[in-house]
Amino acid sequence: MIEFDPRNLADGKRAAAEGATAVLDRDPAAEDLGAANSDQATEVAMQDTLLTPRFYTTDFDELDRVDVSSVRADWDELIGRMKADPNKKHFRKGEGWEAVDWDGMEPQLKKELIDFLISSCTAEFSGCVLYKEMKRRGSNADITELFGLMARDEARHAGFINDALREAGIAVNLGFLTQAKKYTYFRPKFIYYATYLSEKIGYARYITIYRHLQQHPEYRIHPIFKWFEQWCNDEFGHGEAFALLMKTDPKLTSGHNVLWIKFFLTAVYSTMYVRDHQRPAFHKALGIDPDWYAKEVFEKTSAISTQIFPITLDLEHPRWQKGLERLQRASLNVSDGKKRGGVGGTFTRVVGMAKAAAAFVSIYTIPAIRHDVPASTRMEPSY
Amino acid sequence: MPGALRPTPDPDASGLFSSTEPLRMSTRLDTSSAICLPAGGNTMGIFTRERETAPCTVEVSHCFESLHAHVKFDNGAVVHPGDEVLVHGTEIMAPYGEVVIESRTATITRATALQRAWTRLTGDLEFMELCEFSFSEEATL
Ligand SMILES: [Fe+2]
Ligand SMILES: [Fe+2]
């Protein structure tokens, strides 16, 4: 799971509706008295960050009817690998985890780096909540085993990022459990499309940053990036599982569903583009041009997604990059309007939303590239 | 799993426990005194929302190895689209390095038949939130 995960955005919207400004409800005034209760009494002044994952329900009967026998060999091999848990010892802070000079960091960079870590943590955590729910509610042994293993990985990823956040003086608050939660319905196929893509694009994002910093270690502003190589193999494997699930039912990747696939590809790519452009200082410090990064990640994700999706987006089309830039500008209008408020602000916001919608339609209607899908979906991480 | 397993505190008797709450109490939803309408009813109202209470086990792990939180209904109650769940009692604060497992009571407010149908229909449409980009986020940090 990864930071601009669709599940996460949903939360962001809800948080905004409740008057918060971001995915997470940060309350600097609230002290983390939970920490004071532990032996780390020195951390009383930590900034408290409330995690607010969204809760989903789906058609669990449909999920239980999934029959993986048509992909049994690949399935067993993948599950066997996940069970062997090769990354079990990876998520430990040992040698190579240098201290980060948070106090000496340029304030804007610090803000953006912390925002990156918090949204990554929320995404991993939301993935864990969703997978665990699917594990608990299902009765199909293959399905529940898979979701149990993936929930384990995501909880581990979330714990690792949480620790990095603690070093930065940020404590997460899991108090959301005692707040009223509404369960949103998501059809299984939409969970497949959205989650498959978020796992695969997550892999592509992590590995692209990792390879870049391998060549330019001087830009490594935080030790966590050193862990990305093996980390992203977990995400790759999760994506493999969803590819196999989709393979069990050819209808999921044919007919009118191809339009849904195109929709999810467009939405996930453009969301990433817009959100990455919100962290200029972070990308500058990493020595990464967000436009270059977006292109790299889209190309990798597209190449991987040919394993199961019969189409890829035409990233070379003249309307593609232009449309993304229009969308980014429109998103600035919207947030600007929201900040200003009043009649003028509302007007700016509405115009911005209309512009964003038009930009989205303009990229969604670019003809997709069709190709044949291989008989077996299995792929190895190779970037 | 490392980390001490804390015994279940009695939410009513444990002054100590409630003192570990953060200072956000004013914003916390507290409906522990809410009246519970017909409990355990399986019939679904068309226009009325029914409430039932269910014992549940809450597990919160705030460890390096695993950051997770789950609610499990001990009586096998199942949550459907549009239902709302509220776990009663004080906020569950797992100190860092600990796993907290508590028995609590939850109120499940059932969606009406109409609401449930509506959530099924529109829940799928909520993926449109995917396209909301920064409508919910600050476009600049
Ligand atoms: Fe993950
Ligand atoms: Fe994942």
XYZ file of C-alpha atoms and ligand atoms in Angstrom:
526
model
C 0.000 0.000 0.000
C 1.229 3.366 -0.691
C 0.814 6.937 0.175
C -1.631 8.270 -2.365
C -3.657 5.157 -2.062
C -7.240 5.654 -3.208
C -8.532 4.434 0.139
C -6.606 7.211 1.698
C -8.023 9.939 -0.428
C -11.462 8.938 0.579
C -10.475 9.630 4.154
C -9.037 12.920 3.229
C -12.347 14.028 1.894
C -14.153 12.963 4.974
C -11.648 14.639 7.228
C -12.097 17.804 5.223
C -15.828 17.600 5.598
C -15.361 17.440 9.305
C -13.343 20.574 9.276
C -9.836 19.168 9.206
C -7.548 20.178 6.428
C -5.694 17.004 5.624
C -5.948 13.257 5.736
C -4.899 13.429 9.306
C -6.339 15.454 12.026
C -3.281 17.005 13.525
C -3.743 18.609 16.842
C -0.574 20.250 18.073
C -2.208 21.175 21.356
C -2.913 17.602 22.278
C -0.112 15.897 24.067
C 0.527 12.255 23.610
C -0.162 11.266 27.153
C -0.200 7.669 26.045
C 3.525 7.915 25.593
C 3.845 9.495 28.994
C 2.244 6.409 30.352
C 4.977 4.252 28.897
C 8.569 4.363 29.948
C 9.317 7.049 27.415
C 8.199 9.881 29.643
C 10.471 12.285 27.829
C 8.227 12.208 24.809
C 5.339 13.941 26.487
C 5.532 16.893 24.143
C 5.085 14.835 21.000
C 2.704 16.086 18.409
C -0.424 13.972 18.282
C -1.705 12.733 14.939
C -5.019 10.950 14.696
C -5.166 8.157 12.135
C -8.538 8.052 10.413
C -8.816 5.079 8.098
C -12.010 4.564 6.166
C -14.060 1.440 6.769
C -15.295 -0.611 3.885
C -17.682 -3.399 3.427
C -18.079 -5.390 0.260
C -19.976 -8.326 -1.144
C -18.327 -10.995 0.971
C -20.433 -13.758 -0.587
C -19.062 -12.862 -3.981
C -15.580 -12.864 -2.538
C -16.195 -16.294 -1.047
C -17.264 -17.638 -4.432
C -13.872 -16.810 -5.971
C -12.332 -20.029 -7.198
C -8.572 -19.900 -7.723
C -8.304 -23.408 -9.172
C -7.691 -22.040 -12.677
C -4.518 -20.333 -11.406
C -3.741 -22.831 -8.654
C -0.062 -23.422 -9.431
C 0.791 -19.720 -9.543
C -1.398 -19.055 -6.538
C 0.222 -21.695 -4.343
C 3.666 -20.555 -5.339
C 2.855 -16.941 -4.434
C 1.198 -17.809 -1.139
C 4.099 -20.121 -0.274
C 6.498 -17.279 -0.799
C 4.450 -14.905 1.318
C 4.203 -17.483 4.067
C 7.972 -17.994 4.055
C 8.083 -14.280 4.850
C 11.507 -13.391 3.433
C 11.162 -9.804 4.625
C 10.478 -10.709 8.219
C 13.896 -9.533 9.355
C 14.098 -6.654 6.920
C 12.005 -4.181 8.858
C 14.438 -3.536 11.634
C 16.445 -0.486 12.265
C 19.986 -1.709 12.377
C 23.137 -0.508 10.821
C 22.561 2.099 8.190
C 19.762 3.826 10.064
C 21.406 7.171 10.705
C 19.908 9.818 12.936
C 18.024 12.553 11.108
C 18.730 16.145 12.031
C 15.101 17.208 12.334
C 15.906 20.380 14.242
C 18.389 21.580 11.675
C 16.119 20.830 8.741
C 14.732 23.607 6.620
C 11.134 24.087 7.943
C 9.316 23.653 4.618
C 11.267 20.487 3.833
C 10.597 19.175 7.318
C 6.888 19.832 6.867
C 6.754 18.061 3.516
C 8.900 15.118 4.630
C 6.710 14.594 7.696
C 3.602 14.887 5.515
C 5.077 12.236 3.221
C 5.708 9.904 6.170
C 2.273 10.469 7.714
C 0.391 9.861 4.490
C 2.501 6.764 3.813
C 1.758 5.471 7.301
C -1.972 6.125 6.895
C -1.990 4.315 3.560
C -0.226 1.248 4.965
C -2.548 1.310 7.958
C -5.681 1.655 5.804
C -4.507 -1.274 3.723
C -4.109 -3.301 6.879
C -7.627 -2.404 8.080
C -9.198 -3.328 4.726
C -7.292 -6.593 4.298
C -7.934 -7.651 7.861
C -11.641 -7.004 7.445
C -11.687 -9.124 4.300
C -9.813 -11.852 6.094
C -12.208 -11.884 9.032
C -15.406 -11.742 7.036
C -14.546 -14.244 4.346
C -14.955 -18.002 4.590
C -13.045 -19.046 1.473
C -9.787 -20.488 2.810
C -7.661 -19.273 -0.115
C -8.978 -15.749 0.149
C -8.738 -15.437 3.911
C -5.195 -16.796 3.892
C -4.108 -14.249 1.308
C -5.699 -11.302 3.084
C -4.272 -12.394 6.422
C -0.767 -12.405 4.968
C -1.190 -9.041 3.315
C -2.627 -7.501 6.498
C 0.482 -8.740 8.308
C 2.767 -7.003 5.799
C 0.880 -3.720 5.847
C 0.781 -3.607 9.653
C 4.520 -4.148 9.635
C 5.067 -1.400 7.080
C 2.867 0.960 9.086
C 4.778 0.144 12.286
C 8.083 0.864 10.616
C 6.988 4.266 9.335
C 5.373 4.997 12.678
C 8.748 4.529 14.321
C 10.358 6.958 11.886
C 7.605 9.426 12.746
C 8.283 9.048 16.443
C 11.860 10.045 15.829
C 10.497 13.193 14.257
C 8.351 13.856 17.324
C 5.049 12.726 15.806
C 2.884 10.247 17.713
C 0.006 8.548 15.995
C -3.249 8.273 17.879
C -5.352 5.192 17.205
C -8.320 6.607 19.095
C -10.498 6.506 15.991
C -11.850 3.162 17.134
C -14.118 4.810 19.671
C -15.581 7.214 17.138
C -18.688 6.386 15.147
C -17.708 4.738 11.894
C -19.838 4.329 8.862
C -19.177 1.443 6.543
C -18.914 2.331 2.885
C -19.752 -0.193 0.216
C -17.298 -1.018 -2.529
C -17.944 -3.756 -5.075
C -15.265 -6.487 -5.085
C -14.191 -5.662 -8.631
C -13.524 -2.052 -7.715
C -11.479 -3.215 -4.765
C -9.456 -5.348 -7.180
C -8.823 -2.559 -9.690
C -8.030 0.097 -7.101
C -5.930 -2.111 -4.858
C -4.068 -3.839 -7.669
C -3.069 -0.467 -9.047
C -2.149 1.029 -5.725
C 0.125 -1.952 -4.947
C 1.809 -1.887 -8.358
C 2.222 1.865 -8.520
C 3.498 1.669 -4.957
C 6.169 -0.749 -6.098
C 7.072 1.524 -9.024
C 7.303 4.589 -6.782
C 9.440 2.942 -4.130
C 11.824 1.324 -6.606
C 12.219 4.500 -8.669
C 13.205 6.524 -5.600
C 15.473 3.716 -4.433
C 17.340 3.404 -7.758
C 17.687 7.172 -8.005
C 19.196 7.427 -4.516
C 21.478 4.489 -5.226
C 23.064 6.620 -7.929
C 22.875 9.840 -5.925
C 23.304 8.958 -2.249
C 24.014 12.617 -1.481
C 20.270 13.277 -1.870
C 19.197 10.664 0.657
C 17.537 12.940 3.200
C 16.191 10.134 5.368
C 17.464 6.605 6.050
C 14.027 5.067 5.408
C 14.674 5.193 1.656
C 17.368 2.530 2.070
C 14.655 0.098 3.091
C 12.586 0.689 -0.037
C 14.152 -1.999 -2.216
C 12.922 -4.997 -0.253
C 9.873 -3.134 0.982
C 8.572 -2.645 -2.531
C 8.913 -6.384 -3.189
C 6.136 -6.888 -0.628
C 3.944 -4.446 -2.565
C 4.838 -6.149 -5.824
C 3.740 -9.488 -4.380
C 0.452 -8.028 -3.138
C -0.189 -6.749 -6.652
C 0.566 -10.225 -8.034
C -2.129 -11.667 -5.810
C -4.739 -9.225 -7.119
C -3.671 -9.967 -10.699
C -4.321 -13.660 -10.035
C -7.683 -12.887 -8.439
C -8.708 -10.940 -11.531
C -7.431 -13.734 -13.759
C -9.896 -16.173 -12.207
C -12.766 -14.322 -13.884
C -12.117 -13.164 -17.485
C -15.190 -10.911 -17.326
C -13.332 -8.638 -14.905
C -10.898 -7.561 -17.601
C -13.114 -7.533 -20.677
C -16.249 -5.904 -22.061
C -17.463 -2.747 -20.364
C -15.111 -3.401 -17.460
C -12.267 -2.208 -19.682
C -13.758 1.266 -19.338
C -13.582 0.915 -15.565
C -9.967 -0.186 -15.833
C -9.221 2.864 -17.939
C -10.988 5.013 -15.397
C -8.936 3.631 -12.499
C -5.674 3.953 -14.419
C -6.447 7.572 -15.255
C -7.621 8.416 -11.754
C -4.700 6.788 -9.946
C -2.059 8.274 -12.258
C -3.467 11.769 -12.195
C -3.955 11.676 -8.435
C -0.321 10.791 -8.006
C 0.715 13.596 -10.349
C -1.288 16.229 -8.509
C -0.256 15.111 -5.042
C 3.426 14.851 -5.827
C 3.395 18.373 -7.139
C 2.194 19.487 -3.725
C 5.596 18.649 -2.229
C 8.127 20.730 -4.151
C 10.669 21.095 -1.345
C 10.616 17.372 -0.652
C 11.296 16.471 -4.284
C 13.937 19.165 -4.652
C 15.808 17.819 -1.633
C 15.674 14.326 -3.151
C 17.023 15.705 -6.421
C 13.889 14.497 -8.176
C 11.931 16.392 -10.807
C 8.300 15.409 -10.123
C 7.504 15.382 -13.861
C 10.376 13.022 -14.588
C 9.385 10.923 -11.586
C 5.735 10.720 -12.691
C 6.755 9.605 -16.183
C 9.116 6.922 -14.835
C 6.501 5.590 -12.456
C 3.688 5.600 -15.047
C 5.865 3.776 -17.583
C 6.866 1.093 -15.087
C 3.320 0.657 -13.813
C 1.954 0.462 -17.349
C 4.520 -2.160 -18.338
C 3.654 -4.248 -15.275
C -0.107 -3.858 -15.720
C 0.032 -5.489 -19.155
C 0.184 -8.728 -17.156
C -3.573 -8.463 -16.576
C -5.119 -5.305 -18.099
C -5.852 -5.432 -21.850
C -5.146 -1.695 -22.218
C -2.539 0.836 -21.197
C -2.854 4.608 -21.255
C -1.188 6.483 -24.094
C 1.407 8.389 -22.073
C 2.949 9.866 -25.212
C -0.271 11.448 -26.393
C 0.030 15.259 -26.597
C -3.081 15.699 -24.451
C -1.701 13.554 -21.604
C 0.960 15.797 -20.057
C -1.022 18.935 -20.861
C -4.098 17.502 -19.170
C -2.150 16.603 -16.043
C -0.786 20.124 -15.826
C -4.275 21.577 -16.265
C -5.506 19.329 -13.500
C -2.711 20.445 -11.217
C -3.496 24.120 -11.823
C -7.201 23.500 -11.251
C -6.432 21.831 -7.929
C -4.538 24.966 -6.882
C -7.624 27.065 -7.762
C -9.825 24.813 -5.675
C -7.647 24.956 -2.590
C -7.104 28.666 -3.035
C -10.865 29.214 -3.202
C -11.393 27.073 -0.141
C -8.816 29.003 1.814
C -10.321 32.365 0.919
C -13.907 31.335 1.602
C -16.836 33.685 1.126
C -18.656 34.223 -2.141
C -15.478 34.959 -4.110
C -13.753 31.909 -2.675
C -16.696 29.677 -3.451
C -16.751 30.955 -6.995
C -13.029 30.261 -7.440
C -13.539 26.805 -5.992
C -16.447 25.924 -8.256
C -14.630 27.205 -11.333
C -11.566 25.190 -10.260
C -13.647 22.044 -9.893
C -15.177 22.537 -13.327
C -11.711 23.008 -14.790
C -10.497 19.874 -13.034
C -13.443 17.884 -14.359
C -12.794 19.145 -17.892
C -9.103 18.267 -17.612
C -9.971 14.801 -16.352
C -12.385 14.197 -19.217
C -9.735 15.379 -21.643
C -7.239 12.754 -20.461
C -9.821 10.015 -19.944
C -10.932 10.300 -23.556
C -7.435 9.789 -24.990
C -7.701 6.484 -26.907
C -6.088 3.677 -24.924
C -3.500 1.281 -26.335
C -4.824 -2.259 -26.672
C -2.656 -5.328 -26.405
C -2.868 -9.048 -25.811
C -2.684 -10.324 -22.277
C -0.337 -13.259 -21.529
C -1.754 -16.626 -20.459
C 0.029 -16.476 -17.113
C 0.037 -13.259 -15.113
C 3.092 -14.028 -12.983
C 5.885 -11.474 -13.085
C 8.994 -10.831 -11.049
C 10.077 -7.391 -9.838
C 12.762 -6.417 -12.334
C 13.390 -2.695 -12.076
C 4.346 -10.529 19.703
C 6.392 -8.476 22.150
C 4.848 -5.705 24.173
C 2.935 -6.129 27.362
C -0.599 -7.329 27.141
C -2.527 -4.954 29.294
C -5.337 -6.343 31.378
C -8.778 -5.149 30.430
C -9.614 -2.106 32.501
C -13.126 -1.573 33.667
C -14.061 1.661 31.943
C -16.272 2.729 34.818
C -13.953 2.004 37.681
C -10.678 2.946 36.126
C -9.891 6.549 36.842
C -6.309 5.798 35.997
C -7.226 4.676 32.542
C -9.227 7.740 31.693
C -6.411 9.967 32.809
C -4.365 8.678 29.922
C -6.684 10.305 27.464
C -5.394 13.055 25.281
C -6.796 16.524 25.496
C -9.216 16.029 22.651
C -12.053 14.919 24.843
C -14.255 17.757 23.757
C -14.314 16.476 20.229
C -14.740 12.876 21.163
C -18.101 11.357 20.489
C -19.502 10.057 23.684
C -22.823 8.378 23.361
C -22.202 5.758 25.967
C -25.374 6.918 27.625
C -27.380 6.540 24.426
C -30.516 4.507 24.776
C -30.284 1.299 22.866
C -33.380 0.517 20.921
C -34.570 -3.073 20.393
C -31.442 -5.142 20.682
C -30.509 -7.953 18.409
C -33.433 -7.470 16.074
C -32.882 -9.046 12.715
C -35.730 -7.370 10.984
C -34.722 -4.385 9.030
C -36.916 -1.327 9.069
C -37.676 0.336 5.819
C -37.765 3.808 7.268
C -36.518 3.349 10.786
C -32.963 2.794 11.851
C -32.595 0.060 14.393
C -29.881 -0.148 16.930
C -28.397 -3.142 18.576
C -25.619 -3.572 21.030
C -22.932 -6.148 20.594
C -20.081 -7.180 22.835
C -16.813 -6.732 21.012
C -13.123 -7.270 21.385
C -10.895 -4.393 20.411
C -7.272 -4.970 19.662
C -4.827 -2.133 19.200
C -1.179 -2.824 18.526
C 1.136 0.132 18.761
C 4.375 -1.704 18.237
C 7.383 -1.372 16.055
C 6.588 -4.759 14.542
C 2.954 -4.039 13.869
C 0.683 -1.028 13.877
C -2.882 -2.212 13.654
C -6.318 -1.846 15.203
C -9.414 -3.991 14.840
C -12.846 -4.470 16.289
C -14.356 -7.936 16.403
C -17.949 -8.602 17.384
C -18.047 -11.433 19.890
C -21.630 -12.416 19.083
C -21.022 -12.816 15.376
C -22.847 -9.620 14.453
C -22.229 -8.594 10.864
C -21.939 -5.064 9.563
C -23.739 -4.222 6.327
C -23.436 -1.312 3.912
C -24.481 1.946 5.508
C -24.441 0.646 9.074
C -22.688 2.699 11.682
C -20.596 1.274 14.491
C -19.716 2.989 17.722
C -17.452 1.426 20.303
C -18.340 2.766 23.742
C -16.104 3.959 26.466
C -12.981 5.996 26.726
C -10.595 6.348 23.865
C -8.353 3.336 23.553
C -4.821 4.550 23.923
C -2.166 1.939 23.370
C 1.122 3.336 24.616
C 4.004 2.814 22.268
C 5.360 -0.711 22.407
C 2.170 -2.242 23.703
C -0.730 -4.299 22.469
C -4.013 -3.480 24.158
C -6.876 -5.936 24.011
C -10.111 -4.860 25.616
C -13.657 -6.111 25.818
C -16.064 -3.340 25.014
C -19.632 -2.810 23.974
C -20.514 -1.460 20.591
C -23.718 -0.041 19.215
C -24.495 -0.956 15.645
C -26.940 1.475 14.103
C -28.461 -0.409 11.230
C -29.082 1.350 7.988
C -32.695 1.293 6.882
C -33.531 -0.870 3.886
C -33.581 2.279 1.814
C -30.275 3.494 3.144
C -28.726 0.118 2.577
C -29.923 0.000 -1.008
C -28.739 3.548 -1.450
C -25.295 2.787 -0.041
C -25.012 -0.210 -2.340
C -25.905 1.930 -5.304
C -23.821 4.935 -4.452
C -20.999 3.308 -2.511
C -19.499 2.349 -5.807
C -19.815 5.916 -6.890
C -17.756 7.004 -3.937
C -14.718 5.837 -5.789
C -15.279 9.147 -7.556
C -13.449 10.460 -4.553
C -10.463 9.094 -6.354
C -10.790 11.992 -8.710
C -11.158 14.596 -6.061
C -7.464 15.169 -6.104
C -6.697 17.978 -3.807
C -10.290 18.932 -3.209
C -9.807 17.440 0.174
C -6.121 18.075 0.520
C -4.200 21.256 0.708
C -2.773 21.834 -2.739
C 0.179 23.533 -1.140
C 1.699 22.521 2.131
Fe 2.668 -1.801 2.328
Fe 0.816 -3.635 -0.058
